[in-house]
PDB file of C-alpha atoms in Angstrom:
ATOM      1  CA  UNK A   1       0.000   0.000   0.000  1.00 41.00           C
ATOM      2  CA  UNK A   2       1.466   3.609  -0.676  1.00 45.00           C
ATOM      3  CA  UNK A   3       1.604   4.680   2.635  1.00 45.00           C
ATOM      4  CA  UNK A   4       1.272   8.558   0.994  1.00 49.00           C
ATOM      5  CA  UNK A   5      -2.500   7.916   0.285  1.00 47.00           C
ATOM      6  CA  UNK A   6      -3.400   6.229   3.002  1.00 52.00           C
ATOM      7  CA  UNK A   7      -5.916   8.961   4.463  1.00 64.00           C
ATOM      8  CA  UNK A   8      -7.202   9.758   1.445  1.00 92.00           C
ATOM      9  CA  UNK A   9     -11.232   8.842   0.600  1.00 97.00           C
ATOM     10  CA  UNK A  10     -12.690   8.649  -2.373  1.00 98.00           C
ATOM     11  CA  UNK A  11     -16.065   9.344  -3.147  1.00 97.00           C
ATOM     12  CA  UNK A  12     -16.691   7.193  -6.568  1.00 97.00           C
ATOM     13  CA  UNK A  13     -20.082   6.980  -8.455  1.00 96.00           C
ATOM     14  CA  UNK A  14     -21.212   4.285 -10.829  1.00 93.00           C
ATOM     15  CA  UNK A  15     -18.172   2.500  -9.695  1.00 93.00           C
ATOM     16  CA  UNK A  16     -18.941  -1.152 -10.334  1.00 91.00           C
ATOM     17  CA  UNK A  17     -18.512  -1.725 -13.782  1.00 91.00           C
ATOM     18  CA  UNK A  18     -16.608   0.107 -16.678  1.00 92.00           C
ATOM     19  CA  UNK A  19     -14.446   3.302 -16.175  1.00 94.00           C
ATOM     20  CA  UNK A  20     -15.712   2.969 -12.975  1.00 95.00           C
ATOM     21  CA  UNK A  21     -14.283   0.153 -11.942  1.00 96.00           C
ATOM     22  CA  UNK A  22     -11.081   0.542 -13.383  1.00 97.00           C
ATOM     23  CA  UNK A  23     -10.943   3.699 -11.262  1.00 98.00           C
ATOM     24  CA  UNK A  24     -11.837   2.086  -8.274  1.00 97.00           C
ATOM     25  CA  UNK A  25      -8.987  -0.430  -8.436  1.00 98.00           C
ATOM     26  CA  UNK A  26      -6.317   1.341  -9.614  1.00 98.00           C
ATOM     27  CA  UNK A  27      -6.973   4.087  -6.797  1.00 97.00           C
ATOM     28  CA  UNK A  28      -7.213   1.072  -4.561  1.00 97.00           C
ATOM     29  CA  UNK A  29      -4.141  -0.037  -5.682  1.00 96.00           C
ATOM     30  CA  UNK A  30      -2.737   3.493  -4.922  1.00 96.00           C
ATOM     31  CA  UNK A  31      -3.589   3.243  -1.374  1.00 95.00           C
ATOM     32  CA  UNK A  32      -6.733   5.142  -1.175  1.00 96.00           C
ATOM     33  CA  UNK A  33      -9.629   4.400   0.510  1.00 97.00           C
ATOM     34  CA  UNK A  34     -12.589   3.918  -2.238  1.00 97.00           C
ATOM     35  CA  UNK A  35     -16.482   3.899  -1.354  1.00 96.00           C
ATOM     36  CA  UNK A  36     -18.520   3.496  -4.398  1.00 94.00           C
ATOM     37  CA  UNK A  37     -22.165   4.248  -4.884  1.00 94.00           C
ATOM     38  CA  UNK A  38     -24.137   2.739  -7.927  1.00 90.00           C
ATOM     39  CA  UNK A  39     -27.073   0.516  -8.539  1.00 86.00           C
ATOM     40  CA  UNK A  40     -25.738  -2.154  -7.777  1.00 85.00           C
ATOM     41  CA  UNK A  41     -25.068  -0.931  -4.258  1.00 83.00           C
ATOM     42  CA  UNK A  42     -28.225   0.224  -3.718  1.00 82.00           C
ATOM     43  CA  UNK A  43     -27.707   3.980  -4.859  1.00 84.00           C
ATOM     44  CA  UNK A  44     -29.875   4.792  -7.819  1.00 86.00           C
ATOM     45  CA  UNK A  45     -27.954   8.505  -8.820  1.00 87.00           C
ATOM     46  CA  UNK A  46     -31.300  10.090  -9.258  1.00 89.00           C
ATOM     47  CA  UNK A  47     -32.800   9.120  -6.286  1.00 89.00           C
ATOM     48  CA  UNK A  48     -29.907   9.676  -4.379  1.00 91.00           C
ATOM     49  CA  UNK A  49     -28.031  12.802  -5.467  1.00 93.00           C
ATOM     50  CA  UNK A  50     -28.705  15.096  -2.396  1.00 95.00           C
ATOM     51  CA  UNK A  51     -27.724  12.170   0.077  1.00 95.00           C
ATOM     52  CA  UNK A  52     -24.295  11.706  -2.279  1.00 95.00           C
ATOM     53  CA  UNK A  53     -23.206  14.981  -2.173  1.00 96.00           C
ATOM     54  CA  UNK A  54     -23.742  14.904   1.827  1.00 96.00           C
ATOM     55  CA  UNK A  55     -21.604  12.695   2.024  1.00 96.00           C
ATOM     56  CA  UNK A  56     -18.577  14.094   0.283  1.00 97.00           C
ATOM     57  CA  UNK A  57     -18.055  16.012   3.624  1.00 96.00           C
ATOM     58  CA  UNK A  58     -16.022  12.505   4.306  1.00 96.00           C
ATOM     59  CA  UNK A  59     -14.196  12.634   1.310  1.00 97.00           C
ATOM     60  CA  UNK A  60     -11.017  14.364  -0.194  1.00 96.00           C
ATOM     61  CA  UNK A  61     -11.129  13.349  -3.649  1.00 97.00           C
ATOM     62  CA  UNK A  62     -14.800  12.541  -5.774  1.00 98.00           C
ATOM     63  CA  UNK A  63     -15.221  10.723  -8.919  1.00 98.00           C
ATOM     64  CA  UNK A  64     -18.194  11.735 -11.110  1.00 97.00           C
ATOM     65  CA  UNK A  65     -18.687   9.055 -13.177  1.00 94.00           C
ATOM     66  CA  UNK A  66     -22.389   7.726 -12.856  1.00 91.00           C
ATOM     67  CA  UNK A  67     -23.990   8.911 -16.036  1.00 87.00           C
ATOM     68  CA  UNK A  68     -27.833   9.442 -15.231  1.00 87.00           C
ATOM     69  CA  UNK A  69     -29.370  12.547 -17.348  1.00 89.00           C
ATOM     70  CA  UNK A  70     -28.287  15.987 -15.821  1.00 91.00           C
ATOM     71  CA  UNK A  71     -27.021  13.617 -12.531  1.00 94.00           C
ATOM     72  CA  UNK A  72     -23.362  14.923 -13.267  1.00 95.00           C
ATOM     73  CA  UNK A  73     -23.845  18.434 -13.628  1.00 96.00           C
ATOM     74  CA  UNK A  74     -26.544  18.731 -10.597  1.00 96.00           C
ATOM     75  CA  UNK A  75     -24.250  17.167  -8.280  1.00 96.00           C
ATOM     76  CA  UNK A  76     -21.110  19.271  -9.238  1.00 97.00           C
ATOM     77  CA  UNK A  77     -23.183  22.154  -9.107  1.00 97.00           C
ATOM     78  CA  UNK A  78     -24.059  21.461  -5.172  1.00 97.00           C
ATOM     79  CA  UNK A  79     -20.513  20.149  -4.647  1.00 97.00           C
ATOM     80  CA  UNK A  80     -19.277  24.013  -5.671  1.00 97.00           C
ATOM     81  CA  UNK A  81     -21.928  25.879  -3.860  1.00 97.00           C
ATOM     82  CA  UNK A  82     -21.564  23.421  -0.612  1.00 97.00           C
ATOM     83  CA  UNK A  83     -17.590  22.701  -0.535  1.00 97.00           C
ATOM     84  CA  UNK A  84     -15.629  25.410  -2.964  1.00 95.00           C
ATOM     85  CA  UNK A  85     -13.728  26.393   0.635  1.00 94.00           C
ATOM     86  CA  UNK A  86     -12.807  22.553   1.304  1.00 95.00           C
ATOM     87  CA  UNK A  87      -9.330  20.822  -0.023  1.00 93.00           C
ATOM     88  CA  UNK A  88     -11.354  19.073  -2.230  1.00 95.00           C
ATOM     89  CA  UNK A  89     -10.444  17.541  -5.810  1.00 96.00           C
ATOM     90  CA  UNK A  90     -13.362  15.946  -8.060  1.00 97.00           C
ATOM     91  CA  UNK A  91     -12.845  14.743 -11.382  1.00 97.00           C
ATOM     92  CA  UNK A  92     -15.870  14.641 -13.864  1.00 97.00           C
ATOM     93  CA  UNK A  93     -15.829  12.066 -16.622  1.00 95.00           C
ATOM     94  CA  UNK A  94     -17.511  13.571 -19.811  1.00 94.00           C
ATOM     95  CA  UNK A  95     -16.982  12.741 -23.160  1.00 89.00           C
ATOM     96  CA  UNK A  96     -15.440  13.742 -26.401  1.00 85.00           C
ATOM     97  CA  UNK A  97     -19.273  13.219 -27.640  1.00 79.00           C
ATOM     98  CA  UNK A  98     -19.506  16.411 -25.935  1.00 73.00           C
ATOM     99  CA  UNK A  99     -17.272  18.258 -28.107  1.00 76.00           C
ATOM    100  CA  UNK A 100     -17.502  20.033 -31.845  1.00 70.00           C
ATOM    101  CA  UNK A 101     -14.515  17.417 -32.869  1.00 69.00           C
ATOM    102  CA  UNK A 102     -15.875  14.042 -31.322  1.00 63.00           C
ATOM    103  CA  UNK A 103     -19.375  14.378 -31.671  1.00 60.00           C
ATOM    104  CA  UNK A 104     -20.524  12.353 -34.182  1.00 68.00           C
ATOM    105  CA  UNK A 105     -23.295  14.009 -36.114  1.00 67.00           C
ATOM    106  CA  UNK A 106     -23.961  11.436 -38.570  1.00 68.00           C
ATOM    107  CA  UNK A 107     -25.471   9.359 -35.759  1.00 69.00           C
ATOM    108  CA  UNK A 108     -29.317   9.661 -35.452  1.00 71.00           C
ATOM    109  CA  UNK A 109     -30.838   7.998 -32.803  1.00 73.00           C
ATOM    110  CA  UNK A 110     -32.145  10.035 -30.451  1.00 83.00           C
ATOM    111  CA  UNK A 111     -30.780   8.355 -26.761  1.00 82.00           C
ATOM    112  CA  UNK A 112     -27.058   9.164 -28.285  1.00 79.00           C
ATOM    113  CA  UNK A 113     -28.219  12.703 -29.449  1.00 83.00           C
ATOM    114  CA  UNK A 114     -29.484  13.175 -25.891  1.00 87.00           C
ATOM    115  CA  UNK A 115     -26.281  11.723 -24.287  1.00 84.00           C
ATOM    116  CA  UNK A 116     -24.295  14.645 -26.528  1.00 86.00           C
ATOM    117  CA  UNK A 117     -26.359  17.540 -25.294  1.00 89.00           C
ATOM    118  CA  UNK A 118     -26.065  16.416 -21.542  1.00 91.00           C
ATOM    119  CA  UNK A 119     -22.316  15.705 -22.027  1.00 91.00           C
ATOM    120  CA  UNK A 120     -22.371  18.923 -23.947  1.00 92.00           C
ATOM    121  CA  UNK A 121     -23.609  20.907 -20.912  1.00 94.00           C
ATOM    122  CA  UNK A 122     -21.925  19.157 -18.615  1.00 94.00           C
ATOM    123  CA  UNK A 123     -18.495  20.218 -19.959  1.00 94.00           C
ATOM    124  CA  UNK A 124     -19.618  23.978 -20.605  1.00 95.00           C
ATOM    125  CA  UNK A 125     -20.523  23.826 -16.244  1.00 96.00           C
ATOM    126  CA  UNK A 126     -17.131  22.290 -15.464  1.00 96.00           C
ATOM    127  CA  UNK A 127     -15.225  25.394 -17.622  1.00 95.00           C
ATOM    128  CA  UNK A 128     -17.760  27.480 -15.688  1.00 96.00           C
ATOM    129  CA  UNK A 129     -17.161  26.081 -12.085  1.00 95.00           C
ATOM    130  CA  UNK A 130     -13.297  26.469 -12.716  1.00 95.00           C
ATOM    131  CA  UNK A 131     -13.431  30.291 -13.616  1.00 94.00           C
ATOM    132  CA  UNK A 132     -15.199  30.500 -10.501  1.00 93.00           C
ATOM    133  CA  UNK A 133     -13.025  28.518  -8.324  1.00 93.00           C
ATOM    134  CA  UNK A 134      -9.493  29.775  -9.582  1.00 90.00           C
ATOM    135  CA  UNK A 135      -9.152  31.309  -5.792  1.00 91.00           C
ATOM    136  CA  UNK A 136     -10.916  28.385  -4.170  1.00 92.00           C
ATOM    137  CA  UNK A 137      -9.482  25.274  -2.514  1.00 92.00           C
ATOM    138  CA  UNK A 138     -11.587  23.623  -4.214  1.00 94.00           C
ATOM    139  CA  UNK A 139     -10.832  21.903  -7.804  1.00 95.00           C
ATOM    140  CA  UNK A 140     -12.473  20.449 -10.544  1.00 96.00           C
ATOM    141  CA  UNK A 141     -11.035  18.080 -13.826  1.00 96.00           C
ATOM    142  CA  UNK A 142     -12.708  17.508 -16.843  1.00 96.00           C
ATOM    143  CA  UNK A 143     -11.157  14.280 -17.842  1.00 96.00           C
ATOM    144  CA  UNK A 144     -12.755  13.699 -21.043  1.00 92.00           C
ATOM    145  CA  UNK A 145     -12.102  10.141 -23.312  1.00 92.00           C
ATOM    146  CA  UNK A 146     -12.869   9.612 -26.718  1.00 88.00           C
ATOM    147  CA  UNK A 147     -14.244   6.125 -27.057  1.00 80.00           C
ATOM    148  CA  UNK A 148     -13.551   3.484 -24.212  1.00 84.00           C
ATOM    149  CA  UNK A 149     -14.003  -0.201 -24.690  1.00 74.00           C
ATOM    150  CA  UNK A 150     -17.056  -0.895 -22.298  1.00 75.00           C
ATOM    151  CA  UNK A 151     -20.355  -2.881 -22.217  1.00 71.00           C
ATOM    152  CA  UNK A 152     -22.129   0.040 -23.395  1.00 69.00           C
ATOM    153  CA  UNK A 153     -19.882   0.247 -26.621  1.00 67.00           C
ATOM    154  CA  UNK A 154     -19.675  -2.780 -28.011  1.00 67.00           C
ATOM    155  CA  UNK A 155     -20.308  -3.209 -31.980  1.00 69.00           C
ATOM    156  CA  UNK A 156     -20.060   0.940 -31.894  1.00 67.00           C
ATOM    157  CA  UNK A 157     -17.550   2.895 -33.313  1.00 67.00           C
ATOM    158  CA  UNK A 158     -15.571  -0.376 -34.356  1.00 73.00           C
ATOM    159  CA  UNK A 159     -13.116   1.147 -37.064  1.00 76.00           C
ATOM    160  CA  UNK A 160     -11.791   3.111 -34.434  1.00 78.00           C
ATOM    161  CA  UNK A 161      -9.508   2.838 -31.696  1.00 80.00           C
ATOM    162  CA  UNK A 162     -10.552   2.419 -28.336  1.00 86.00           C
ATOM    163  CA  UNK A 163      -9.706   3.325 -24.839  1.00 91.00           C
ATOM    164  CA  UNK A 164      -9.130   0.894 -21.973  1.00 92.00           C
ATOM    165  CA  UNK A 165     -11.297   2.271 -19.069  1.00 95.00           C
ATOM    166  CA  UNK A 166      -7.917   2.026 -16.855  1.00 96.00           C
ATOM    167  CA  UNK A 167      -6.481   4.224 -19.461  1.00 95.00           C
ATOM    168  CA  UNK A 168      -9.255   6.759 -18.104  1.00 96.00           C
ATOM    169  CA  UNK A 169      -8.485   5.483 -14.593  1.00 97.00           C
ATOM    170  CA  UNK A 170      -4.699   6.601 -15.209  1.00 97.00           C
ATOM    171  CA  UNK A 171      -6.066  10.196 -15.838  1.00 96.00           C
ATOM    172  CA  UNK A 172      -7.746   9.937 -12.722  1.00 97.00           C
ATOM    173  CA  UNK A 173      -5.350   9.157 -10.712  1.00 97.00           C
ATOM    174  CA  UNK A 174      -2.525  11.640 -12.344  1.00 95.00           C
ATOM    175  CA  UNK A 175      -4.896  14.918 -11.716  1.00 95.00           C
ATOM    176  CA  UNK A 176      -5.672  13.331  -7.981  1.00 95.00           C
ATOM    177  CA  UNK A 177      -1.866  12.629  -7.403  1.00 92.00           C
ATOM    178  CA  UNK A 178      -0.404  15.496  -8.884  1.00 85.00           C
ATOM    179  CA  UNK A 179      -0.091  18.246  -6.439  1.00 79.00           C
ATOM    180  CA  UNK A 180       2.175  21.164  -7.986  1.00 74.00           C
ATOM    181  CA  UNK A 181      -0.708  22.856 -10.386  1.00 80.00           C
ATOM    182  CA  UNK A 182      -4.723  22.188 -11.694  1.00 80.00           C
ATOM    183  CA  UNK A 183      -5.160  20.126 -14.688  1.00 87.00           C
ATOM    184  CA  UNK A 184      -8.265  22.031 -15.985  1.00 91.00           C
ATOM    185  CA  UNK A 185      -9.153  18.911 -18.759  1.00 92.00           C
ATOM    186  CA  UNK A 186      -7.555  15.877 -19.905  1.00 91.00           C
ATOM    187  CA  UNK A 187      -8.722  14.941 -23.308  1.00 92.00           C
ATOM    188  CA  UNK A 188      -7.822  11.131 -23.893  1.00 90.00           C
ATOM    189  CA  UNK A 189      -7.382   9.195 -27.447  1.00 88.00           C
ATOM    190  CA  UNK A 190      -6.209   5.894 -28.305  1.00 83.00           C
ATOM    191  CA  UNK A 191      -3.245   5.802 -30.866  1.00 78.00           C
ATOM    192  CA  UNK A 192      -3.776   3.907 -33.622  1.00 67.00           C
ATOM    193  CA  UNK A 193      -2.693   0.635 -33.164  1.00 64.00           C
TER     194      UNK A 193
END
């Protein structure tokens, strides 16, 4: 165990499968102390926003991963108003889908449009909320992948490269770790192979 993260909690949602998962055990791995909240443990992100961001209170570092509608950007939004004078780092996984250059427009279906605009908004709040906290303790990430290789993406996108979600988990844990300056947003690609 790296005795240097001992202390430190992390507050991870949607943490039991995918890029969630990954981050959970490499963090792990790192020596910090995970607690993950998801369906599967109960925590339906909707339902249970309010009582999440309570919680972060415990925490030193959260993981926004749980994508659920406008879940993301509510809960950041409370995070900032409750805990922008707390040493507290949270890293919000969007998506190049949310970008001019990775969203792919030639896709119509209408749950994928959707995901675009919320991961559209969601990365406009985060370049928002870190104007506003440049004086603050308090710091937000944008670490934003291109496509990742999860159950959700299988038989998409398949002439492309893909992501491992531990190569997303590596992201996380370089803006947690790093402690010298703010990594605003992380933009991750694959190399071709």
């Amino acid at each position: 165990m790296n005795q240097e993260n001992k202390n430190n909690k992390v507050l991870i949602t949607g943490h039991t499968r995918g890029i969630g998962r990954a981050v959970f055990d490499l963090l792990t791995q790192h020596g910090y102390e995970c607690a993950g909240f998801s369906q599967s443990t109960g925590h339906n992100i909707l339902e249970c926003e309010d009582m999440i961001v309570d919680k972060v209170e415990q925490f030193d570092y959260v993981v926004l991963n749980a994508y659920a509608q406008h879940s993301q950007e509510i809960m950041l939004k409370k995070i900032v108003e409750r805990y922008s004078d707390k040493d507290l780092r949270v890293a919000v996984i969007t998506s190049t889908s949310g970008t001019s250059a990775g969203a792919d427009d030639d896709i119509i279906d209408e749950e994928y449009t959707e995901y675009k605009q919320l991961k559209k908004d969601l990365i406009r709040c985060i370049s928002e909320v870190q104007q506003d906290l440049v004086d603050k303790k308090l710091n937000v990430y944008d670490v934003c992948p291109d496509t990742v290789y999860t159950d959700m993406t299988v038989g998409l996108w398949e002439q492309y490269p893909k992501l491992q979600p531990k190569d997303v988990a590596e992201c996380v844990h370089l803006v947690f770790s790093n402690k010298g300056y703010n990594i605003n947003k992380i933009v991750i690609q694959k190399n071709a192979d």
